[in-house]
Amino acid sequence: MIYLATANSPTIRQHMADGSLGMMTTPKDGRSPAHAQVWAADNGCFGKGYPGDEAYLAWLAKHSEHASRCLFATAPDVVGDADATLTRSAPFYAPIRALGYPVALVAQDGLTPDRVPWADIDALFIGGSTDWKLGAAARLLIAQAKARGLFVHVGRVNSHRRMRYAHFVGADSVDGTFLAFGPDTNLPKLRGWLRDIRDQATLLAVAK
């Protein structure tokens, strides 16, 4: 399990440099992923930080020298609306991939496996409302994505319980705002959550 954080303190940036944390950045955030071993590019549509289509692609192009370390770059989405997201995202798959990034579709409320353009994406980002992302529809999408060998990310994970759930359903990475508030205080707690996840994975591997 990889936790993607915002690089908002020297301590967190140090952990990104040594690879114990990944970095999530957006155009609005403005931070460079140059010193992060692993990172992801989010469009900023959640939270009204999307800069516009041309500006988003220009931002990805600006950081494309680091694309080989990027887990995914999200195509633009519409929060809570699968229909609108599919329409909005489709024109961006090829341009994002042409810049060297793995393409992520942000799954929103109402998305079903038969409507996902599986051949056009490399990762599935589970967004949407809290009830939807914790429900059966999202679990089915995750299972289908993993069966196809795609990377799966779950957004807005801000508790030990939620992280354990994301790991249980098959997520490869998660992000959240937990470290944004009191980063140096909360970082030891988060590292404990990650150790717990790793211990679970080790026990399961041994049991098999």
JSON list of C-alpha atoms in Angstrom, two decimals:
[
{"chain": "A", "resi": 1, "resn": "MET", "atom": "CA", "xyz": [0.00, 0.00, 0.00]},
{"chain": "A", "resi": 2, "resn": "ILE", "atom": "CA", "xyz": [1.33, 3.41, -1.00]},
{"chain": "A", "resi": 3, "resn": "TYR", "atom": "CA", "xyz": [0.09, 6.55, 0.75]},
{"chain": "A", "resi": 4, "resn": "LEU", "atom": "CA", "xyz": [0.16, 9.65, -1.44]},
{"chain": "A", "resi": 5, "resn": "ALA", "atom": "CA", "xyz": [0.42, 12.88, 0.53]},
{"chain": "A", "resi": 6, "resn": "THR", "atom": "CA", "xyz": [0.74, 16.57, -0.12]},
{"chain": "A", "resi": 7, "resn": "ALA", "atom": "CA", "xyz": [4.31, 17.81, 0.29]},
{"chain": "A", "resi": 8, "resn": "ASN", "atom": "CA", "xyz": [3.41, 20.44, 2.88]},
{"chain": "A", "resi": 9, "resn": "SER", "atom": "CA", "xyz": [6.23, 20.03, 5.40]},
{"chain": "A", "resi": 10, "resn": "PRO", "atom": "CA", "xyz": [9.98, 19.34, 5.32]},
{"chain": "A", "resi": 11, "resn": "THR", "atom": "CA", "xyz": [9.49, 16.08, 7.20]},
{"chain": "A", "resi": 12, "resn": "ILE", "atom": "CA", "xyz": [6.91, 14.82, 4.72]},
{"chain": "A", "resi": 13, "resn": "ARG", "atom": "CA", "xyz": [9.10, 15.83, 1.78]},
{"chain": "A", "resi": 14, "resn": "GLN", "atom": "CA", "xyz": [11.97, 13.88, 3.35]},
{"chain": "A", "resi": 15, "resn": "HIS", "atom": "CA", "xyz": [9.81, 10.75, 3.51]},
{"chain": "A", "resi": 16, "resn": "MET", "atom": "CA", "xyz": [8.80, 11.26, -0.12]},
{"chain": "A", "resi": 17, "resn": "ALA", "atom": "CA", "xyz": [12.47, 11.48, -1.08]},
{"chain": "A", "resi": 18, "resn": "ASP", "atom": "CA", "xyz": [13.27, 8.19, 0.66]},
{"chain": "A", "resi": 19, "resn": "GLY", "atom": "CA", "xyz": [10.19, 6.48, -0.80]},
{"chain": "A", "resi": 20, "resn": "SER", "atom": "CA", "xyz": [8.28, 5.78, 2.41]},
{"chain": "A", "resi": 21, "resn": "LEU", "atom": "CA", "xyz": [5.55, 8.16, 1.24]},
{"chain": "A", "resi": 22, "resn": "GLY", "atom": "CA", "xyz": [4.35, 8.97, -2.24]},
{"chain": "A", "resi": 23, "resn": "MET", "atom": "CA", "xyz": [3.40, 12.43, -3.44]},
{"chain": "A", "resi": 24, "resn": "MET", "atom": "CA", "xyz": [0.04, 13.59, -4.76]},
{"chain": "A", "resi": 25, "resn": "THR", "atom": "CA", "xyz": [0.19, 16.89, -6.55]},
{"chain": "A", "resi": 26, "resn": "THR", "atom": "CA", "xyz": [-2.15, 19.04, -8.63]},
{"chain": "A", "resi": 27, "resn": "PRO", "atom": "CA", "xyz": [-1.75, 22.12, -10.80]},
{"chain": "A", "resi": 28, "resn": "LYS", "atom": "CA", "xyz": [-3.19, 24.25, -8.00]},
{"chain": "A", "resi": 29, "resn": "ASP", "atom": "CA", "xyz": [-0.79, 22.74, -5.45]},
{"chain": "A", "resi": 30, "resn": "GLY", "atom": "CA", "xyz": [2.08, 23.78, -7.69]},
{"chain": "A", "resi": 31, "resn": "ARG", "atom": "CA", "xyz": [4.75, 21.61, -6.08]},
{"chain": "A", "resi": 32, "resn": "SER", "atom": "CA", "xyz": [7.25, 19.81, -8.29]},
{"chain": "A", "resi": 33, "resn": "PRO", "atom": "CA", "xyz": [7.55, 16.00, -8.01]},
{"chain": "A", "resi": 34, "resn": "ALA", "atom": "CA", "xyz": [11.27, 16.20, -8.75]},
{"chain": "A", "resi": 35, "resn": "HIS", "atom": "CA", "xyz": [12.37, 14.85, -5.35]},
{"chain": "A", "resi": 36, "resn": "ALA", "atom": "CA", "xyz": [9.62, 12.27, -4.84]},
{"chain": "A", "resi": 37, "resn": "GLN", "atom": "CA", "xyz": [10.47, 8.66, -5.61]},
{"chain": "A", "resi": 38, "resn": "VAL", "atom": "CA", "xyz": [6.82, 7.92, -6.40]},
{"chain": "A", "resi": 39, "resn": "TRP", "atom": "CA", "xyz": [4.07, 10.40, -7.24]},
{"chain": "A", "resi": 40, "resn": "ALA", "atom": "CA", "xyz": [0.70, 10.85, -8.91]},
{"chain": "A", "resi": 41, "resn": "ALA", "atom": "CA", "xyz": [-0.84, 13.71, -10.85]},
{"chain": "A", "resi": 42, "resn": "ASP", "atom": "CA", "xyz": [-4.41, 14.67, -9.98]},
{"chain": "A", "resi": 43, "resn": "ASN", "atom": "CA", "xyz": [-6.37, 17.10, -12.10]},
{"chain": "A", "resi": 44, "resn": "GLY", "atom": "CA", "xyz": [-7.87, 19.06, -9.19]},
{"chain": "A", "resi": 45, "resn": "CYS", "atom": "CA", "xyz": [-11.50, 18.77, -10.31]},
{"chain": "A", "resi": 46, "resn": "PHE", "atom": "CA", "xyz": [-12.44, 17.78, -6.77]},
{"chain": "A", "resi": 47, "resn": "GLY", "atom": "CA", "xyz": [-12.16, 20.99, -4.77]},
{"chain": "A", "resi": 48, "resn": "LYS", "atom": "CA", "xyz": [-12.48, 23.28, -7.80]},
{"chain": "A", "resi": 49, "resn": "GLY", "atom": "CA", "xyz": [-8.76, 23.37, -8.49]},
{"chain": "A", "resi": 50, "resn": "TYR", "atom": "CA", "xyz": [-8.90, 22.38, -12.16]},
{"chain": "A", "resi": 51, "resn": "PRO", "atom": "CA", "xyz": [-7.03, 24.97, -14.24]},
{"chain": "A", "resi": 52, "resn": "GLY", "atom": "CA", "xyz": [-8.71, 24.23, -17.58]},
{"chain": "A", "resi": 53, "resn": "ASP", "atom": "CA", "xyz": [-7.98, 21.68, -20.30]},
{"chain": "A", "resi": 54, "resn": "GLU", "atom": "CA", "xyz": [-5.03, 23.34, -22.01]},
{"chain": "A", "resi": 55, "resn": "ALA", "atom": "CA", "xyz": [-3.45, 24.41, -18.75]},
{"chain": "A", "resi": 56, "resn": "TYR", "atom": "CA", "xyz": [-3.75, 20.90, -17.31]},
{"chain": "A", "resi": 57, "resn": "LEU", "atom": "CA", "xyz": [-2.01, 19.30, -20.27]},
{"chain": "A", "resi": 58, "resn": "ALA", "atom": "CA", "xyz": [0.63, 22.03, -20.18]},
{"chain": "A", "resi": 59, "resn": "TRP", "atom": "CA", "xyz": [1.23, 21.30, -16.49]},
{"chain": "A", "resi": 60, "resn": "LEU", "atom": "CA", "xyz": [1.65, 17.59, -17.23]},
{"chain": "A", "resi": 61, "resn": "ALA", "atom": "CA", "xyz": [4.03, 18.43, -20.05]},
{"chain": "A", "resi": 62, "resn": "LYS", "atom": "CA", "xyz": [6.07, 20.64, -17.71]},
{"chain": "A", "resi": 63, "resn": "HIS", "atom": "CA", "xyz": [6.66, 17.69, -15.37]},
{"chain": "A", "resi": 64, "resn": "SER", "atom": "CA", "xyz": [6.89, 14.96, -18.02]},
{"chain": "A", "resi": 65, "resn": "GLU", "atom": "CA", "xyz": [10.58, 14.36, -17.28]},
{"chain": "A", "resi": 66, "resn": "HIS", "atom": "CA", "xyz": [9.32, 12.73, -14.06]},
{"chain": "A", "resi": 67, "resn": "ALA", "atom": "CA", "xyz": [6.54, 10.72, -15.73]},
{"chain": "A", "resi": 68, "resn": "SER", "atom": "CA", "xyz": [8.45, 7.44, -15.39]},
{"chain": "A", "resi": 69, "resn": "ARG", "atom": "CA", "xyz": [7.98, 7.66, -11.60]},
{"chain": "A", "resi": 70, "resn": "CYS", "atom": "CA", "xyz": [4.33, 8.67, -11.84]},
{"chain": "A", "resi": 71, "resn": "LEU", "atom": "CA", "xyz": [1.75, 6.05, -10.83]},
{"chain": "A", "resi": 72, "resn": "PHE", "atom": "CA", "xyz": [-1.02, 7.73, -12.82]},
{"chain": "A", "resi": 73, "resn": "ALA", "atom": "CA", "xyz": [-2.35, 11.03, -14.14]},
{"chain": "A", "resi": 74, "resn": "THR", "atom": "CA", "xyz": [-6.10, 11.48, -13.87]},
{"chain": "A", "resi": 75, "resn": "ALA", "atom": "CA", "xyz": [-8.19, 12.44, -16.85]},
{"chain": "A", "resi": 76, "resn": "PRO", "atom": "CA", "xyz": [-10.59, 15.31, -16.02]},
{"chain": "A", "resi": 77, "resn": "ASP", "atom": "CA", "xyz": [-13.76, 14.19, -14.26]},
{"chain": "A", "resi": 78, "resn": "VAL", "atom": "CA", "xyz": [-17.08, 15.49, -12.95]},
{"chain": "A", "resi": 79, "resn": "VAL", "atom": "CA", "xyz": [-17.53, 14.83, -9.25]},
{"chain": "A", "resi": 80, "resn": "GLY", "atom": "CA", "xyz": [-20.38, 12.42, -8.48]},
{"chain": "A", "resi": 81, "resn": "ASP", "atom": "CA", "xyz": [-21.43, 11.92, -12.11]},
{"chain": "A", "resi": 82, "resn": "ALA", "atom": "CA", "xyz": [-20.25, 8.89, -14.09]},
{"chain": "A", "resi": 83, "resn": "ASP", "atom": "CA", "xyz": [-21.99, 9.88, -17.33]},
{"chain": "A", "resi": 84, "resn": "ALA", "atom": "CA", "xyz": [-20.47, 13.34, -17.42]},
{"chain": "A", "resi": 85, "resn": "THR", "atom": "CA", "xyz": [-17.07, 11.98, -16.38]},
{"chain": "A", "resi": 86, "resn": "LEU", "atom": "CA", "xyz": [-16.93, 9.45, -19.21]},
{"chain": "A", "resi": 87, "resn": "THR", "atom": "CA", "xyz": [-17.75, 12.17, -21.73]},
{"chain": "A", "resi": 88, "resn": "ARG", "atom": "CA", "xyz": [-15.26, 14.62, -20.26]},
{"chain": "A", "resi": 89, "resn": "SER", "atom": "CA", "xyz": [-12.41, 12.14, -19.82]},
{"chain": "A", "resi": 90, "resn": "ALA", "atom": "CA", "xyz": [-12.44, 10.41, -23.21]},
{"chain": "A", "resi": 91, "resn": "PRO", "atom": "CA", "xyz": [-10.58, 13.10, -25.22]},
{"chain": "A", "resi": 92, "resn": "PHE", "atom": "CA", "xyz": [-7.72, 13.12, -22.69]},
{"chain": "A", "resi": 93, "resn": "TYR", "atom": "CA", "xyz": [-6.62, 9.48, -22.64]},
{"chain": "A", "resi": 94, "resn": "ALA", "atom": "CA", "xyz": [-4.39, 9.73, -25.72]},
{"chain": "A", "resi": 95, "resn": "PRO", "atom": "CA", "xyz": [-2.84, 13.14, -24.91]},
{"chain": "A", "resi": 96, "resn": "ILE", "atom": "CA", "xyz": [-1.99, 12.11, -21.36]},
{"chain": "A", "resi": 97, "resn": "ARG", "atom": "CA", "xyz": [-0.43, 8.88, -22.54]},
{"chain": "A", "resi": 98, "resn": "ALA", "atom": "CA", "xyz": [1.48, 10.72, -25.28]},
{"chain": "A", "resi": 99, "resn": "LEU", "atom": "CA", "xyz": [3.17, 12.74, -22.54]},
{"chain": "A", "resi": 100, "resn": "GLY", "atom": "CA", "xyz": [4.42, 9.49, -20.98]},
{"chain": "A", "resi": 101, "resn": "TYR", "atom": "CA", "xyz": [1.93, 9.12, -18.14]},
{"chain": "A", "resi": 102, "resn": "PRO", "atom": "CA", "xyz": [-0.22, 6.14, -17.16]},
{"chain": "A", "resi": 103, "resn": "VAL", "atom": "CA", "xyz": [-3.84, 7.25, -17.62]},
{"chain": "A", "resi": 104, "resn": "ALA", "atom": "CA", "xyz": [-6.33, 7.05, -14.75]},
{"chain": "A", "resi": 105, "resn": "LEU", "atom": "CA", "xyz": [-10.10, 7.24, -15.05]},
{"chain": "A", "resi": 106, "resn": "VAL", "atom": "CA", "xyz": [-11.77, 8.66, -11.96]},
{"chain": "A", "resi": 107, "resn": "ALA", "atom": "CA", "xyz": [-14.71, 6.40, -11.10]},
{"chain": "A", "resi": 108, "resn": "GLN", "atom": "CA", "xyz": [-17.78, 8.35, -10.05]},
{"chain": "A", "resi": 109, "resn": "ASP", "atom": "CA", "xyz": [-21.26, 7.47, -8.78]},
{"chain": "A", "resi": 110, "resn": "GLY", "atom": "CA", "xyz": [-23.15, 5.32, -11.27]},
{"chain": "A", "resi": 111, "resn": "LEU", "atom": "CA", "xyz": [-20.17, 3.79, -13.08]},
{"chain": "A", "resi": 112, "resn": "THR", "atom": "CA", "xyz": [-20.47, 0.10, -13.95]},
{"chain": "A", "resi": 113, "resn": "PRO", "atom": "CA", "xyz": [-17.80, -2.25, -15.35]},
{"chain": "A", "resi": 114, "resn": "ASP", "atom": "CA", "xyz": [-19.45, -2.56, -18.76]},
{"chain": "A", "resi": 115, "resn": "ARG", "atom": "CA", "xyz": [-19.06, 1.18, -19.32]},
{"chain": "A", "resi": 116, "resn": "VAL", "atom": "CA", "xyz": [-15.40, 1.50, -18.39]},
{"chain": "A", "resi": 117, "resn": "PRO", "atom": "CA", "xyz": [-13.07, 1.99, -21.39]},
{"chain": "A", "resi": 118, "resn": "TRP", "atom": "CA", "xyz": [-10.68, -0.61, -20.03]},
{"chain": "A", "resi": 119, "resn": "ALA", "atom": "CA", "xyz": [-8.45, -0.67, -23.12]},
{"chain": "A", "resi": 120, "resn": "ASP", "atom": "CA", "xyz": [-7.85, 3.08, -22.89]},
{"chain": "A", "resi": 121, "resn": "ILE", "atom": "CA", "xyz": [-6.76, 3.37, -19.26]},
{"chain": "A", "resi": 122, "resn": "ASP", "atom": "CA", "xyz": [-3.95, 2.12, -17.04]},
{"chain": "A", "resi": 123, "resn": "ALA", "atom": "CA", "xyz": [-5.40, 2.89, -13.63]},
{"chain": "A", "resi": 124, "resn": "LEU", "atom": "CA", "xyz": [-8.72, 3.28, -11.87]},
{"chain": "A", "resi": 125, "resn": "PHE", "atom": "CA", "xyz": [-9.10, 6.05, -9.29]},
{"chain": "A", "resi": 126, "resn": "ILE", "atom": "CA", "xyz": [-12.05, 5.46, -6.97]},
{"chain": "A", "resi": 127, "resn": "GLY", "atom": "CA", "xyz": [-13.65, 8.85, -6.38]},
{"chain": "A", "resi": 128, "resn": "GLY", "atom": "CA", "xyz": [-17.32, 9.62, -5.95]},
{"chain": "A", "resi": 129, "resn": "SER", "atom": "CA", "xyz": [-19.43, 10.10, -2.85]},
{"chain": "A", "resi": 130, "resn": "THR", "atom": "CA", "xyz": [-18.44, 8.34, 0.36]},
{"chain": "A", "resi": 131, "resn": "ASP", "atom": "CA", "xyz": [-21.43, 5.99, 0.34]},
{"chain": "A", "resi": 132, "resn": "TRP", "atom": "CA", "xyz": [-20.80, 5.00, -3.27]},
{"chain": "A", "resi": 133, "resn": "LYS", "atom": "CA", "xyz": [-17.06, 4.43, -2.92]},
{"chain": "A", "resi": 134, "resn": "LEU", "atom": "CA", "xyz": [-17.64, 2.16, 0.08]},
{"chain": "A", "resi": 135, "resn": "GLY", "atom": "CA", "xyz": [-20.41, 0.21, -1.62]},
{"chain": "A", "resi": 136, "resn": "ALA", "atom": "CA", "xyz": [-20.74, -2.89, -3.77]},
{"chain": "A", "resi": 137, "resn": "ALA", "atom": "CA", "xyz": [-20.52, -1.01, -7.08]},
{"chain": "A", "resi": 138, "resn": "ALA", "atom": "CA", "xyz": [-17.05, 0.35, -6.31]},
{"chain": "A", "resi": 139, "resn": "ARG", "atom": "CA", "xyz": [-15.86, -3.04, -5.02]},
{"chain": "A", "resi": 140, "resn": "LEU", "atom": "CA", "xyz": [-16.95, -4.65, -8.28]},
{"chain": "A", "resi": 141, "resn": "LEU", "atom": "CA", "xyz": [-15.08, -2.04, -10.31]},
{"chain": "A", "resi": 142, "resn": "ILE", "atom": "CA", "xyz": [-11.94, -2.62, -8.24]},
{"chain": "A", "resi": 143, "resn": "ALA", "atom": "CA", "xyz": [-12.17, -6.38, -8.73]},
{"chain": "A", "resi": 144, "resn": "GLN", "atom": "CA", "xyz": [-12.58, -5.95, -12.49]},
{"chain": "A", "resi": 145, "resn": "ALA", "atom": "CA", "xyz": [-9.66, -3.53, -12.66]},
{"chain": "A", "resi": 146, "resn": "LYS", "atom": "CA", "xyz": [-7.36, -5.87, -10.71]},
{"chain": "A", "resi": 147, "resn": "ALA", "atom": "CA", "xyz": [-8.39, -8.81, -12.89]},
{"chain": "A", "resi": 148, "resn": "ARG", "atom": "CA", "xyz": [-7.18, -6.79, -15.87]},
{"chain": "A", "resi": 149, "resn": "GLY", "atom": "CA", "xyz": [-3.89, -5.92, -14.21]},
{"chain": "A", "resi": 150, "resn": "LEU", "atom": "CA", "xyz": [-4.69, -2.24, -13.69]},
{"chain": "A", "resi": 151, "resn": "PHE", "atom": "CA", "xyz": [-3.45, -0.06, -10.86]},
{"chain": "A", "resi": 152, "resn": "VAL", "atom": "CA", "xyz": [-6.16, 0.94, -8.35]},
{"chain": "A", "resi": 153, "resn": "HIS", "atom": "CA", "xyz": [-6.20, 4.07, -6.21]},
{"chain": "A", "resi": 154, "resn": "VAL", "atom": "CA", "xyz": [-8.77, 5.10, -3.60]},
{"chain": "A", "resi": 155, "resn": "GLY", "atom": "CA", "xyz": [-9.17, 8.76, -2.72]},
{"chain": "A", "resi": 156, "resn": "ARG", "atom": "CA", "xyz": [-10.06, 10.47, 0.57]},
{"chain": "A", "resi": 157, "resn": "VAL", "atom": "CA", "xyz": [-8.66, 7.89, 2.98]},
{"chain": "A", "resi": 158, "resn": "ASN", "atom": "CA", "xyz": [-8.18, 9.60, 6.34]},
{"chain": "A", "resi": 159, "resn": "SER", "atom": "CA", "xyz": [-8.41, 6.89, 8.98]},
{"chain": "A", "resi": 160, "resn": "HIS", "atom": "CA", "xyz": [-6.84, 3.57, 9.89]},
{"chain": "A", "resi": 161, "resn": "ARG", "atom": "CA", "xyz": [-10.18, 1.85, 9.35]},
{"chain": "A", "resi": 162, "resn": "ARG", "atom": "CA", "xyz": [-10.61, 3.32, 5.88]},
{"chain": "A", "resi": 163, "resn": "MET", "atom": "CA", "xyz": [-7.06, 2.38, 4.91]},
{"chain": "A", "resi": 164, "resn": "ARG", "atom": "CA", "xyz": [-7.59, -1.21, 6.05]},
{"chain": "A", "resi": 165, "resn": "TYR", "atom": "CA", "xyz": [-10.77, -1.32, 3.99]},
{"chain": "A", "resi": 166, "resn": "ALA", "atom": "CA", "xyz": [-9.00, 0.02, 0.89]},
{"chain": "A", "resi": 167, "resn": "HIS", "atom": "CA", "xyz": [-6.30, -2.61, 1.29]},
{"chain": "A", "resi": 168, "resn": "PHE", "atom": "CA", "xyz": [-8.91, -5.34, 1.79]},
{"chain": "A", "resi": 169, "resn": "VAL", "atom": "CA", "xyz": [-10.73, -4.49, -1.45]},
{"chain": "A", "resi": 170, "resn": "GLY", "atom": "CA", "xyz": [-7.50, -4.41, -3.47]},
{"chain": "A", "resi": 171, "resn": "ALA", "atom": "CA", "xyz": [-6.27, -0.81, -3.65]},
{"chain": "A", "resi": 172, "resn": "ASP", "atom": "CA", "xyz": [-2.62, -0.27, -4.50]},
{"chain": "A", "resi": 173, "resn": "SER", "atom": "CA", "xyz": [-2.52, 3.28, -3.20]},
{"chain": "A", "resi": 174, "resn": "VAL", "atom": "CA", "xyz": [-4.62, 5.79, -1.28]},
{"chain": "A", "resi": 175, "resn": "ASP", "atom": "CA", "xyz": [-4.51, 9.49, -0.51]},
{"chain": "A", "resi": 176, "resn": "GLY", "atom": "CA", "xyz": [-6.12, 11.86, 1.94]},
{"chain": "A", "resi": 177, "resn": "THR", "atom": "CA", "xyz": [-5.77, 15.05, 3.95]},
{"chain": "A", "resi": 178, "resn": "PHE", "atom": "CA", "xyz": [-4.76, 13.40, 7.23]},
{"chain": "A", "resi": 179, "resn": "LEU", "atom": "CA", "xyz": [-1.23, 14.80, 7.07]},
{"chain": "A", "resi": 180, "resn": "ALA", "atom": "CA", "xyz": [-2.36, 18.26, 6.05]},
{"chain": "A", "resi": 181, "resn": "PHE", "atom": "CA", "xyz": [-3.42, 19.03, 9.62]},
{"chain": "A", "resi": 182, "resn": "GLY", "atom": "CA", "xyz": [-0.56, 18.68, 12.07]},
{"chain": "A", "resi": 183, "resn": "PRO", "atom": "CA", "xyz": [1.71, 16.79, 9.64]},
{"chain": "A", "resi": 184, "resn": "ASP", "atom": "CA", "xyz": [4.53, 16.09, 12.09]},
{"chain": "A", "resi": 185, "resn": "THR", "atom": "CA", "xyz": [2.07, 14.90, 14.77]},
{"chain": "A", "resi": 186, "resn": "ASN", "atom": "CA", "xyz": [0.03, 12.72, 12.42]},
{"chain": "A", "resi": 187, "resn": "LEU", "atom": "CA", "xyz": [2.90, 11.24, 10.44]},
{"chain": "A", "resi": 188, "resn": "PRO", "atom": "CA", "xyz": [3.88, 8.66, 13.13]},
{"chain": "A", "resi": 189, "resn": "LYS", "atom": "CA", "xyz": [0.23, 7.55, 13.28]},
{"chain": "A", "resi": 190, "resn": "LEU", "atom": "CA", "xyz": [0.08, 7.17, 9.52]},
{"chain": "A", "resi": 191, "resn": "ARG", "atom": "CA", "xyz": [3.32, 5.20, 9.43]},
{"chain": "A", "resi": 192, "resn": "GLY", "atom": "CA", "xyz": [1.80, 2.89, 12.04]},
{"chain": "A", "resi": 193, "resn": "TRP", "atom": "CA", "xyz": [-1.22, 2.34, 9.80]},
{"chain": "A", "resi": 194, "resn": "LEU", "atom": "CA", "xyz": [1.06, 1.46, 6.90]},
{"chain": "A", "resi": 195, "resn": "ARG", "atom": "CA", "xyz": [3.06, -0.98, 9.04]},
{"chain": "A", "resi": 196, "resn": "ASP", "atom": "CA", "xyz": [-0.20, -2.65, 10.01]},
{"chain": "A", "resi": 197, "resn": "ILE", "atom": "CA", "xyz": [-1.14, -3.03, 6.35]},
{"chain": "A", "resi": 198, "resn": "ARG", "atom": "CA", "xyz": [2.28, -4.50, 5.53]},
{"chain": "A", "resi": 199, "resn": "ASP", "atom": "CA", "xyz": [2.01, -6.91, 8.46]},
{"chain": "A", "resi": 200, "resn": "GLN", "atom": "CA", "xyz": [-1.40, -8.05, 7.23]},
{"chain": "A", "resi": 201, "resn": "ALA", "atom": "CA", "xyz": [-0.03, -8.62, 3.74]},
{"chain": "A", "resi": 202, "resn": "THR", "atom": "CA", "xyz": [2.92, -10.60, 5.13]},
{"chain": "A", "resi": 203, "resn": "LEU", "atom": "CA", "xyz": [0.65, -12.82, 7.24]},
{"chain": "A", "resi": 204, "resn": "LEU", "atom": "CA", "xyz": [-1.58, -13.52, 4.25]},
{"chain": "A", "resi": 205, "resn": "ALA", "atom": "CA", "xyz": [1.43, -14.38, 2.09]},
{"chain": "A", "resi": 206, "resn": "VAL", "atom": "CA", "xyz": [2.76, -16.78, 4.73]},
{"chain": "A", "resi": 207, "resn": "ALA", "atom": "CA", "xyz": [-0.68, -18.37, 5.12]},
{"chain": "A", "resi": 208, "resn": "LYS", "atom": "CA", "xyz": [-0.81, -19.11, 1.41]}
]
